[in-house]
Structures are given as structure tokens and as C-alpha cells.
Short mmCIF file of N, CA and C and ligand atoms in Angstrom, two decimals:
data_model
loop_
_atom_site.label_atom_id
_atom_site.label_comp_id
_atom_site.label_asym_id
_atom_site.label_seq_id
_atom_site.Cartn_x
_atom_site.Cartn_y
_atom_site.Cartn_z
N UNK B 1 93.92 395.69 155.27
CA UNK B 1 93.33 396.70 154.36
C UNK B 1 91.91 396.28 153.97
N UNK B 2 90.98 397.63 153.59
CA UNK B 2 89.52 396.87 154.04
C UNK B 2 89.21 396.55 151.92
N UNK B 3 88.13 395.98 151.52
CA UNK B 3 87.91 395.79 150.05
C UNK B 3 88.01 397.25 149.56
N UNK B 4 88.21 397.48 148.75
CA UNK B 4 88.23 398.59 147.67
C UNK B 4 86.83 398.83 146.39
N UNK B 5 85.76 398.92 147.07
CA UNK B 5 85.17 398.49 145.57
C UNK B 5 84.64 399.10 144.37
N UNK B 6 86.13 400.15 144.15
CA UNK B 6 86.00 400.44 143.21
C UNK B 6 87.57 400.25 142.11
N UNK B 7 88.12 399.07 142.79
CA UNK B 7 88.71 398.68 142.03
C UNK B 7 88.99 398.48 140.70
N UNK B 8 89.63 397.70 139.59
CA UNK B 8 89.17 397.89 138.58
C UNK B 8 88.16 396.40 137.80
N UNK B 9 88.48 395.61 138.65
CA UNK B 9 87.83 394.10 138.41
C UNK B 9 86.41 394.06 139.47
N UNK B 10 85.89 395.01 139.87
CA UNK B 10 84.62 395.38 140.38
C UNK B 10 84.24 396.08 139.42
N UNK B 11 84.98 396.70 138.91
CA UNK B 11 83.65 397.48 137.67
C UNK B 11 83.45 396.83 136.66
N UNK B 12 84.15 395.85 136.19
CA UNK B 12 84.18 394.86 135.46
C UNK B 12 82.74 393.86 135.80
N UNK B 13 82.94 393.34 136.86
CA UNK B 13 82.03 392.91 137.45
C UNK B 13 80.32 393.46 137.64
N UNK B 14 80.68 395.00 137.72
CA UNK B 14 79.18 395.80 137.60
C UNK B 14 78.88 395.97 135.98
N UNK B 15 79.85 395.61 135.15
CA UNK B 15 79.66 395.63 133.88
C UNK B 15 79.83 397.42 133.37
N UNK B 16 80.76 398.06 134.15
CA UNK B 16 80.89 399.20 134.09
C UNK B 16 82.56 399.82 133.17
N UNK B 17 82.87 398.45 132.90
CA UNK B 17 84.06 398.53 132.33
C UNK B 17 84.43 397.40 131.32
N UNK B 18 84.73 397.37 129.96
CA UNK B 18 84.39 395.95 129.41
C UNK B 18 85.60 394.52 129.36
N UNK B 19 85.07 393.76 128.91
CA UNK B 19 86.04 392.64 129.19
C UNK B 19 85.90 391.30 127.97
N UNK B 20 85.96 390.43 127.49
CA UNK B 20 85.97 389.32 126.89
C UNK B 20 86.00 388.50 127.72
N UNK B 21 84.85 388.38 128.06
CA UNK B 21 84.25 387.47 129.05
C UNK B 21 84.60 385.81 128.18
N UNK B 22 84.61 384.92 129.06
CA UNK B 22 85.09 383.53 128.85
C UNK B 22 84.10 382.73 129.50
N UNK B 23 83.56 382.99 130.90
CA UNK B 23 82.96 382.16 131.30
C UNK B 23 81.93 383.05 132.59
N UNK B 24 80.50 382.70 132.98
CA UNK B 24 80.13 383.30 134.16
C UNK B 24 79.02 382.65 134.38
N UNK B 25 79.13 382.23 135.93
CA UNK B 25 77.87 382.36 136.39
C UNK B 25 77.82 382.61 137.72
N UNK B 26 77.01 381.72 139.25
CA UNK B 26 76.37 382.54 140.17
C UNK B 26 77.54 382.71 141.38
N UNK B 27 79.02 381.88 141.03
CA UNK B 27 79.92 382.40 141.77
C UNK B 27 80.96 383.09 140.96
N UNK B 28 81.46 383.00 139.45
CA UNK B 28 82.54 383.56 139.40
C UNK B 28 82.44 384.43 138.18
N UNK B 29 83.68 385.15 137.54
CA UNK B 29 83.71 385.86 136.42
C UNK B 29 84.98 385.56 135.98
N UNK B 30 85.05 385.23 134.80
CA UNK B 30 86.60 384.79 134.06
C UNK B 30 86.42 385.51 132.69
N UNK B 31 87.85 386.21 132.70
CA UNK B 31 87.83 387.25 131.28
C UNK B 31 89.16 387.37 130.75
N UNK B 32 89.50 387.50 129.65
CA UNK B 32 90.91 387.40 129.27
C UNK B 32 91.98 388.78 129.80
N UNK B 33 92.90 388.25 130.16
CA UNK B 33 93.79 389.21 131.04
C UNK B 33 94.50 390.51 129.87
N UNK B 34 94.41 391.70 130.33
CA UNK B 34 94.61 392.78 128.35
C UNK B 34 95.60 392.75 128.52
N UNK B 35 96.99 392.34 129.14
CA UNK B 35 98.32 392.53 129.18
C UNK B 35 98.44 390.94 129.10
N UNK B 36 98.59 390.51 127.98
CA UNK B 36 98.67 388.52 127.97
C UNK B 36 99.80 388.17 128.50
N UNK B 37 100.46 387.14 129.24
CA UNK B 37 102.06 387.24 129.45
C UNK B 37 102.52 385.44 128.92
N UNK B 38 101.04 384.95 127.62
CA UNK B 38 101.02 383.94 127.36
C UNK B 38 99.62 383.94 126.90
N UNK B 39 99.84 383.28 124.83
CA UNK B 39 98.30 383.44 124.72
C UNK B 39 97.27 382.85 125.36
N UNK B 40 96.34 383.07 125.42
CA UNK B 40 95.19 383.14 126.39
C UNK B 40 95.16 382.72 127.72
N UNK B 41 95.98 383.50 128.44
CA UNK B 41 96.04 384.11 129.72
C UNK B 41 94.95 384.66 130.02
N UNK B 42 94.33 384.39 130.83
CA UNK B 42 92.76 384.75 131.70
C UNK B 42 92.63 384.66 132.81
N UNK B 43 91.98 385.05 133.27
CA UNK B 43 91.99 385.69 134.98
C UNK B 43 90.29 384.97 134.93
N UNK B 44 90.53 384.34 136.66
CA UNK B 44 89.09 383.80 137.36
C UNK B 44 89.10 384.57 138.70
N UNK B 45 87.46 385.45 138.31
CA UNK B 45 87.24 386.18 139.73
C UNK B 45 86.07 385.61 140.90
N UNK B 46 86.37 386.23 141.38
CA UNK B 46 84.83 385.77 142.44
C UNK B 46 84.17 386.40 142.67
N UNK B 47 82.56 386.45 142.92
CA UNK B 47 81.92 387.49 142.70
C UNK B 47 81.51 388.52 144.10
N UNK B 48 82.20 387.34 145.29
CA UNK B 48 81.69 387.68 146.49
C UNK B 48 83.09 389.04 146.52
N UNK B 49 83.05 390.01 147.19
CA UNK B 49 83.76 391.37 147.23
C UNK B 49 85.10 390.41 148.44
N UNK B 50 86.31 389.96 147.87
CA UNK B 50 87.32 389.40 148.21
C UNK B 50 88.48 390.18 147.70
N UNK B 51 89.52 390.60 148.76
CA UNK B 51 90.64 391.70 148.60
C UNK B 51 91.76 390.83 147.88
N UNK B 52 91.88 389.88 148.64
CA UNK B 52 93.11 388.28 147.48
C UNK B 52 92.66 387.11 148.84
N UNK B 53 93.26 386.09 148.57
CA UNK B 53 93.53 384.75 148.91
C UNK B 53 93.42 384.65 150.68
N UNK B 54 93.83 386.23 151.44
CA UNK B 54 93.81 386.17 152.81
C UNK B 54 92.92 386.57 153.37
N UNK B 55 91.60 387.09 152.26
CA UNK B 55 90.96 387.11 153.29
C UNK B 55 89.19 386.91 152.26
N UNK B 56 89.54 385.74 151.74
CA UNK B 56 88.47 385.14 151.07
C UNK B 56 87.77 384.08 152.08
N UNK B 57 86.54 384.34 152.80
CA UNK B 57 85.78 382.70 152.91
C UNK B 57 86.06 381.43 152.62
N UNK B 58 86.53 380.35 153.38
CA UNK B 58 87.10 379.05 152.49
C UNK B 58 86.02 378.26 151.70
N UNK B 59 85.18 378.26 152.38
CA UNK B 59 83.94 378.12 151.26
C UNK B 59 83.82 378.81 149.68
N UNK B 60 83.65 380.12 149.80
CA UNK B 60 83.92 380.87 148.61
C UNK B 60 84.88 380.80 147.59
N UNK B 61 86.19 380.38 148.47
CA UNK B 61 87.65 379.76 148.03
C UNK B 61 87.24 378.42 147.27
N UNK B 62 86.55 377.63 147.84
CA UNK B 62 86.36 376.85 147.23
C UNK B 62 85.79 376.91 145.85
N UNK B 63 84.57 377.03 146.01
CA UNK B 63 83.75 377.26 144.74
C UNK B 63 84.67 378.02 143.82
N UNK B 64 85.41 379.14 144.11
CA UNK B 64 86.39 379.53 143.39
C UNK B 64 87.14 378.41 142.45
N UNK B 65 87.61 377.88 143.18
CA UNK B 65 89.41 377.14 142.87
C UNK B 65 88.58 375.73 141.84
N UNK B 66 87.13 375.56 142.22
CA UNK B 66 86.48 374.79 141.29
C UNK B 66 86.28 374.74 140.36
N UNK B 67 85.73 376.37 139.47
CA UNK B 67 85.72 376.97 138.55
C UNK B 67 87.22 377.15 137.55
N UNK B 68 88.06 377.31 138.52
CA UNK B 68 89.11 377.80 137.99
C UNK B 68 90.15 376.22 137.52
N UNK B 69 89.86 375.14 137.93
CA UNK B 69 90.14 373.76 137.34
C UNK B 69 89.47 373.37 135.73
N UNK B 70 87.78 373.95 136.23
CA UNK B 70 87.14 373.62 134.97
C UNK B 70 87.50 374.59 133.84
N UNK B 71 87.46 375.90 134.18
CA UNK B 71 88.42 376.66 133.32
C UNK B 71 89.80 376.50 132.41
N UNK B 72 90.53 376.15 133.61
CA UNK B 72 92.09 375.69 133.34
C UNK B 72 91.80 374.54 132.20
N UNK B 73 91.09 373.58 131.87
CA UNK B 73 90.96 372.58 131.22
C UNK B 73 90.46 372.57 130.05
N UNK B 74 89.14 373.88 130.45
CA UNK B 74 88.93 374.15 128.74
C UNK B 74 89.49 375.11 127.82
N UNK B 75 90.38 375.97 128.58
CA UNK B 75 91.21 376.56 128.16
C UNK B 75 92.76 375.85 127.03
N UNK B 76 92.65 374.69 127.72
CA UNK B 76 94.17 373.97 127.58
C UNK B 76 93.78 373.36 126.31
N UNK B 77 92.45 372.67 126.59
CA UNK B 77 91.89 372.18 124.91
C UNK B 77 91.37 373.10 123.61
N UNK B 78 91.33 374.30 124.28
CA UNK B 78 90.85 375.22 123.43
C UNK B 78 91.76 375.26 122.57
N UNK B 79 92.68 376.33 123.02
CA UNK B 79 93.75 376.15 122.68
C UNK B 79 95.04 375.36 122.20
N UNK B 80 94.65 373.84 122.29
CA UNK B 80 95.68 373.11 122.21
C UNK B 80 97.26 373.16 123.21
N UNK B 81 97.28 373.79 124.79
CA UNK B 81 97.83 374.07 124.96
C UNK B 81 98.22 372.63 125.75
N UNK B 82 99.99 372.77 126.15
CA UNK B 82 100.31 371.67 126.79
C UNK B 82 100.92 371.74 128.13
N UNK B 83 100.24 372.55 128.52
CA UNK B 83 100.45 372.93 130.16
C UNK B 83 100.22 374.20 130.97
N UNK B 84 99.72 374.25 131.74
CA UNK B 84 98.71 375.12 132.48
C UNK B 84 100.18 375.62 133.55
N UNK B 85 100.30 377.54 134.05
CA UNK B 85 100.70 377.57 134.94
C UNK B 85 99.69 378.58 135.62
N UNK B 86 99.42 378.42 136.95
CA UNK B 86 98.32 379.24 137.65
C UNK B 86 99.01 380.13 138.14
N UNK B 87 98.61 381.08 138.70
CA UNK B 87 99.68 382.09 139.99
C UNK B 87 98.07 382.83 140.88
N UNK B 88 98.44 383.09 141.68
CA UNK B 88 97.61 384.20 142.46
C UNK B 88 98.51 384.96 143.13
N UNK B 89 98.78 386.58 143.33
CA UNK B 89 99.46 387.62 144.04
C UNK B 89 98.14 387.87 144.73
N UNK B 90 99.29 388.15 146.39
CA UNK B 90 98.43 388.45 147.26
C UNK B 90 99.35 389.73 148.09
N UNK B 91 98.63 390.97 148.04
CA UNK B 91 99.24 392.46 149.07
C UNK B 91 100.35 392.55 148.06
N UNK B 92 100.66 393.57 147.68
CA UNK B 92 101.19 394.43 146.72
C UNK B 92 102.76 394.18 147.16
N UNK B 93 102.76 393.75 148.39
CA UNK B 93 104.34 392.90 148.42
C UNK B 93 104.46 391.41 147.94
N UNK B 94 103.51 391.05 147.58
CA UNK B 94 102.94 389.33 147.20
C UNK B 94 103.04 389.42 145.57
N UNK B 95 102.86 390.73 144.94
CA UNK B 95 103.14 390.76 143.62
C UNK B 95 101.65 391.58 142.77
N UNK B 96 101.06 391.72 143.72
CA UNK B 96 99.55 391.83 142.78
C UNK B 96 99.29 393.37 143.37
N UNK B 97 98.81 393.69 142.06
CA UNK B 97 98.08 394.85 141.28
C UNK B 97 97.45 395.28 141.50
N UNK B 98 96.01 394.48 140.93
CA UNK B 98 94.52 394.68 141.58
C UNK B 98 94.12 394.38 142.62
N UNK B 99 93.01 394.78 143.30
CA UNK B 99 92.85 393.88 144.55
C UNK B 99 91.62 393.72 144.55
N UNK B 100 91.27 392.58 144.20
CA UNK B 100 90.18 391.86 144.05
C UNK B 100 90.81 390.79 143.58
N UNK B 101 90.42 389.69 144.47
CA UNK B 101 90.78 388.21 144.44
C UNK B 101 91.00 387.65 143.14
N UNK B 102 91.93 387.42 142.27
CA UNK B 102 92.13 386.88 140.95
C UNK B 102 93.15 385.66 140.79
N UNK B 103 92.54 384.26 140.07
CA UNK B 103 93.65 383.48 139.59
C UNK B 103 94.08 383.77 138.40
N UNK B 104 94.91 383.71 138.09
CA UNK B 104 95.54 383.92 136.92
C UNK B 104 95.43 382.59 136.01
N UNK B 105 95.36 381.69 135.31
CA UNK B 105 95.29 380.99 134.53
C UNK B 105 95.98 381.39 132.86
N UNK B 106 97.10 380.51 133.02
CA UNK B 106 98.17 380.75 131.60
C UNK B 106 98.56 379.68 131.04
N UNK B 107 97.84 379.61 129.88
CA UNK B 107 98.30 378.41 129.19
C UNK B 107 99.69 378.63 128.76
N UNK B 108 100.09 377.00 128.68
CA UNK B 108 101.85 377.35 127.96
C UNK B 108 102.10 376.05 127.25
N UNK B 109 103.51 376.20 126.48
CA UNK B 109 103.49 375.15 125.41
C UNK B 109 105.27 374.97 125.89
N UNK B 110 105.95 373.73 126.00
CA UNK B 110 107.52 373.82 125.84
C UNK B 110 108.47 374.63 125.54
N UNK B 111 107.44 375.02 123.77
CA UNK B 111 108.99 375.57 123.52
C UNK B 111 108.71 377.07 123.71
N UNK B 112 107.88 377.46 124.51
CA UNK B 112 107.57 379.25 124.68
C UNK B 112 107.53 380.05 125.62
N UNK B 113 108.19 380.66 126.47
CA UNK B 113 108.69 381.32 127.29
C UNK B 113 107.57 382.34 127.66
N UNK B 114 107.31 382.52 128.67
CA UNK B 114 106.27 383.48 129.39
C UNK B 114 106.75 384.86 128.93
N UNK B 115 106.49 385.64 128.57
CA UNK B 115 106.30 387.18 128.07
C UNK B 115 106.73 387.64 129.91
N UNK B 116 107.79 388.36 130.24
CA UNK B 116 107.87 389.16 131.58
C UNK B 116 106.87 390.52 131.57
N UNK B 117 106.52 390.56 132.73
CA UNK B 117 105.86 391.38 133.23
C UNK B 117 106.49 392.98 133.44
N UNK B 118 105.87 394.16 133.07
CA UNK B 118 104.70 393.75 132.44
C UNK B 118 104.30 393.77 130.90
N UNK B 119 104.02 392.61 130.44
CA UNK B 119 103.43 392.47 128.97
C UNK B 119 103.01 393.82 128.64
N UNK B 120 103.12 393.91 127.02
CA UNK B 120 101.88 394.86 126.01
C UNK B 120 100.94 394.26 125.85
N UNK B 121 99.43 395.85 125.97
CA UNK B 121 98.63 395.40 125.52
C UNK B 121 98.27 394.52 124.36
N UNK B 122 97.08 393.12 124.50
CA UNK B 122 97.17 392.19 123.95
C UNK B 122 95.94 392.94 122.58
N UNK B 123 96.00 392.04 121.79
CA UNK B 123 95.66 392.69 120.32
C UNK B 123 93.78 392.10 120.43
N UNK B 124 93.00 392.90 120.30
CA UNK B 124 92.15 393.19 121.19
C UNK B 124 91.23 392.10 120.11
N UNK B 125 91.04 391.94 118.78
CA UNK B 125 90.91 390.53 118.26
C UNK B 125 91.06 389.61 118.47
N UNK B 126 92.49 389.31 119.02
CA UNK B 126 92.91 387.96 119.42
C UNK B 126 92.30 387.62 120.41
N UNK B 127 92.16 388.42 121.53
CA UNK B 127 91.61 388.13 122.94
C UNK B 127 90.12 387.45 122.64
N UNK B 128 89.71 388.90 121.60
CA UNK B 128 88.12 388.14 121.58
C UNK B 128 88.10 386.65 120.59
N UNK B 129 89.12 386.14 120.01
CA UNK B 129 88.92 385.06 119.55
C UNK B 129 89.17 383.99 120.36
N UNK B 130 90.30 384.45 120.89
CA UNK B 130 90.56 383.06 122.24
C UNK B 130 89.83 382.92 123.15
N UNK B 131 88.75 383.57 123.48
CA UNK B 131 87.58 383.80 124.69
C UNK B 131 86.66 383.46 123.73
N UNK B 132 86.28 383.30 122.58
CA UNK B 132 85.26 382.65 121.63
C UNK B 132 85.51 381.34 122.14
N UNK B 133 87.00 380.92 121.37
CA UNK B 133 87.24 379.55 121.25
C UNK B 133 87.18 378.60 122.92
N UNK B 134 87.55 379.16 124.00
CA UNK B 134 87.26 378.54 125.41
C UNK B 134 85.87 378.74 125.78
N UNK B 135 85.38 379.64 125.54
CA UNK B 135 83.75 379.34 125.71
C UNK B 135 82.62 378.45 125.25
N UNK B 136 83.07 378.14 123.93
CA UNK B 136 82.77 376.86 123.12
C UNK B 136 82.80 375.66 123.77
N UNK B 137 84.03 376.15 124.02
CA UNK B 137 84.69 374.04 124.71
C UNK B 137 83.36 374.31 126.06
N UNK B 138 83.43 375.72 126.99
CA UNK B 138 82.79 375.47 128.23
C UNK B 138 80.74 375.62 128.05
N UNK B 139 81.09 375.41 126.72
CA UNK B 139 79.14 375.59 126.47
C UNK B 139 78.45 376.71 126.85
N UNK B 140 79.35 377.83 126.92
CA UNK B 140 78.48 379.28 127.20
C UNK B 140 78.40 380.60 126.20
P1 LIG E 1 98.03 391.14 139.63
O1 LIG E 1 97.15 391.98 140.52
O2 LIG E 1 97.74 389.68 139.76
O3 LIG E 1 99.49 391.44 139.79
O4 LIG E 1 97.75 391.53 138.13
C1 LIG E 1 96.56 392.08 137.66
C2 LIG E 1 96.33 391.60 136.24
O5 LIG E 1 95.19 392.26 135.74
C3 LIG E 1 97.47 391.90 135.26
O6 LIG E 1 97.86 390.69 134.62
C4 LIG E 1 96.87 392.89 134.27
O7 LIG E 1 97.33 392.68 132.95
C5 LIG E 1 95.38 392.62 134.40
N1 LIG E 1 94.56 393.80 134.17
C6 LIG E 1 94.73 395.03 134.70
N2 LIG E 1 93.75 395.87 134.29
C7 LIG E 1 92.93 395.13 133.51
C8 LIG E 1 91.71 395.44 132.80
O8 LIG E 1 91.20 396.57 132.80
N3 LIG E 1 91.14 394.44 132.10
C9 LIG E 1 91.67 393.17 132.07
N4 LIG E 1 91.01 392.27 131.33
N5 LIG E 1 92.80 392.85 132.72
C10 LIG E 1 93.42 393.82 133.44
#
């Protein structure tokens, strides 16, 4: 299947749709996910036009999966969280939604159980406070 780009994380990207941005620069875009399935659940994109995981550049992959470590980390301290679970869905039999290349990044704590899919919209304060507080830790 060829890119879509008018997806909904491309308009995001053209700044045509809004988001609580967390982190950006000349490869990626990370913004808090509006259906949380765990507080501050955030999604890392890439900026190069990538459909998911099969048919991203491994280069691009890279720089990706780089971002999305340094992310994962300031997220975890932001938050105080005590354990990171990642996911990526790939082809709408793989589990995923959008199509435009996205990691998922979900902080989690022992005693708290992931919210099933699909979550309610997340409370549109909170988001922008938890995307305050990880941007801090990442100096942007
Ligand atoms: P996936 O494609 O990995 O199955 O899921 C797509 C994810 O994007 C879901 O977790 C969903 O909550 C999130 N999502 C869908 N539309 C929007 C949107 O307009 N803004 C944001 N921030 N997240 C979205």
C-alpha cells in the first residue's frame, strides 16, 4: 500500500491539526497520544513520509528508534514512572490505525494496569501538563 499523506499524523506534522507536542526536531515529532491507554502515553513520529516499520529506510529507522530511547527516558523521569512498555502496529492486521510510522511509548508503574483499547479521550489539561513536564526533563 503506497503512503497516504493525508493521514491524520501528517497533518499533525504540517501543523494542520493540533497536538501537545513533547519533543521536535530535524528527524522526528513526539506528541501525547488523545486516547491515553497509560498516563503519558506518547507517540514518536518520523518526519520522513513512512507507512509503519516495513517500509521505513533503516537509516531513518534508526535515527527514529534513537529519539524514541531518549524520549522513553525522559518521559520515565518525568513522570516518575517505573517502567516503559513500547509497541509499534504495523498493516491494519498488525493492529495499527494510523498509517504513518508511530512508536508508541507508555509509561507504567506495578501496580497499574494498561487502560484496553480503545481508551477515552484523555483530559486535554492533563496531556498538556504531562508534555510540559517531559519537555523540561528534554530541554525544549
Ligand atoms: P495505532 O495506529 O498504533 O493502532 O494507533 C494510533 C494511535 O493514535 C492511537 O493510540 C490513538 O489514540 C492515536 N490517535 C489517533 N488520532 C489521534 C490524534 O488526532 N491525535 C493524537 N494525539 N493521537 C491520535
Amino acid at each position: 500500500m503506497p503512503y497516504d499523506p493525508d493521514n491524520i499524523f501528517a497533518k499533525i506534522l504540517r501543523g494542520e491539526i493540533p497536538c501537545h507536542k513533547v519533543f521536535e526536531d530535524e528527524a522526528v515529532l513526539s506528541f501525547m497520544d488523545i486516547m491515553p491507554r497509560s498516563p503519558g502515553h506518547l507517540l514518536v513520529i518520523p518526519k520522513v513520509p513512512a507507512r509503519n516499520l516495513l517500509d521505513i529506510a533503516p537509516d531513518d529507522l534508526a535515527a527514529l528508534i534513537r529519539r524514541v530511547q531518549r524520549i522513553a527516558l525522559a518521559a520515565k523521569e518525568a513522570l516518575g514512572a517505573e517502567g516503559i512498555t513500547l509497541q509499534q502496529f504495523s498493516e491494519a492486521a498488525g493492529g495499527q490505525e494510523v498509517f504513518h510510522l508511530h512508536f508508541h511509548i507508555l509509561p507504567r508503574w506495578e501496580a497499574q494496569r494498561m487502560t484496553p483499547h480503545p481508551a477515552p479521550r484523555g483530559d486535554m489539561a492533563v496531556l498538556a501538563e504531562q508534555a510540559a513536564r517531559i519537555r523540561a526533563v528534554l530541554g525544549q
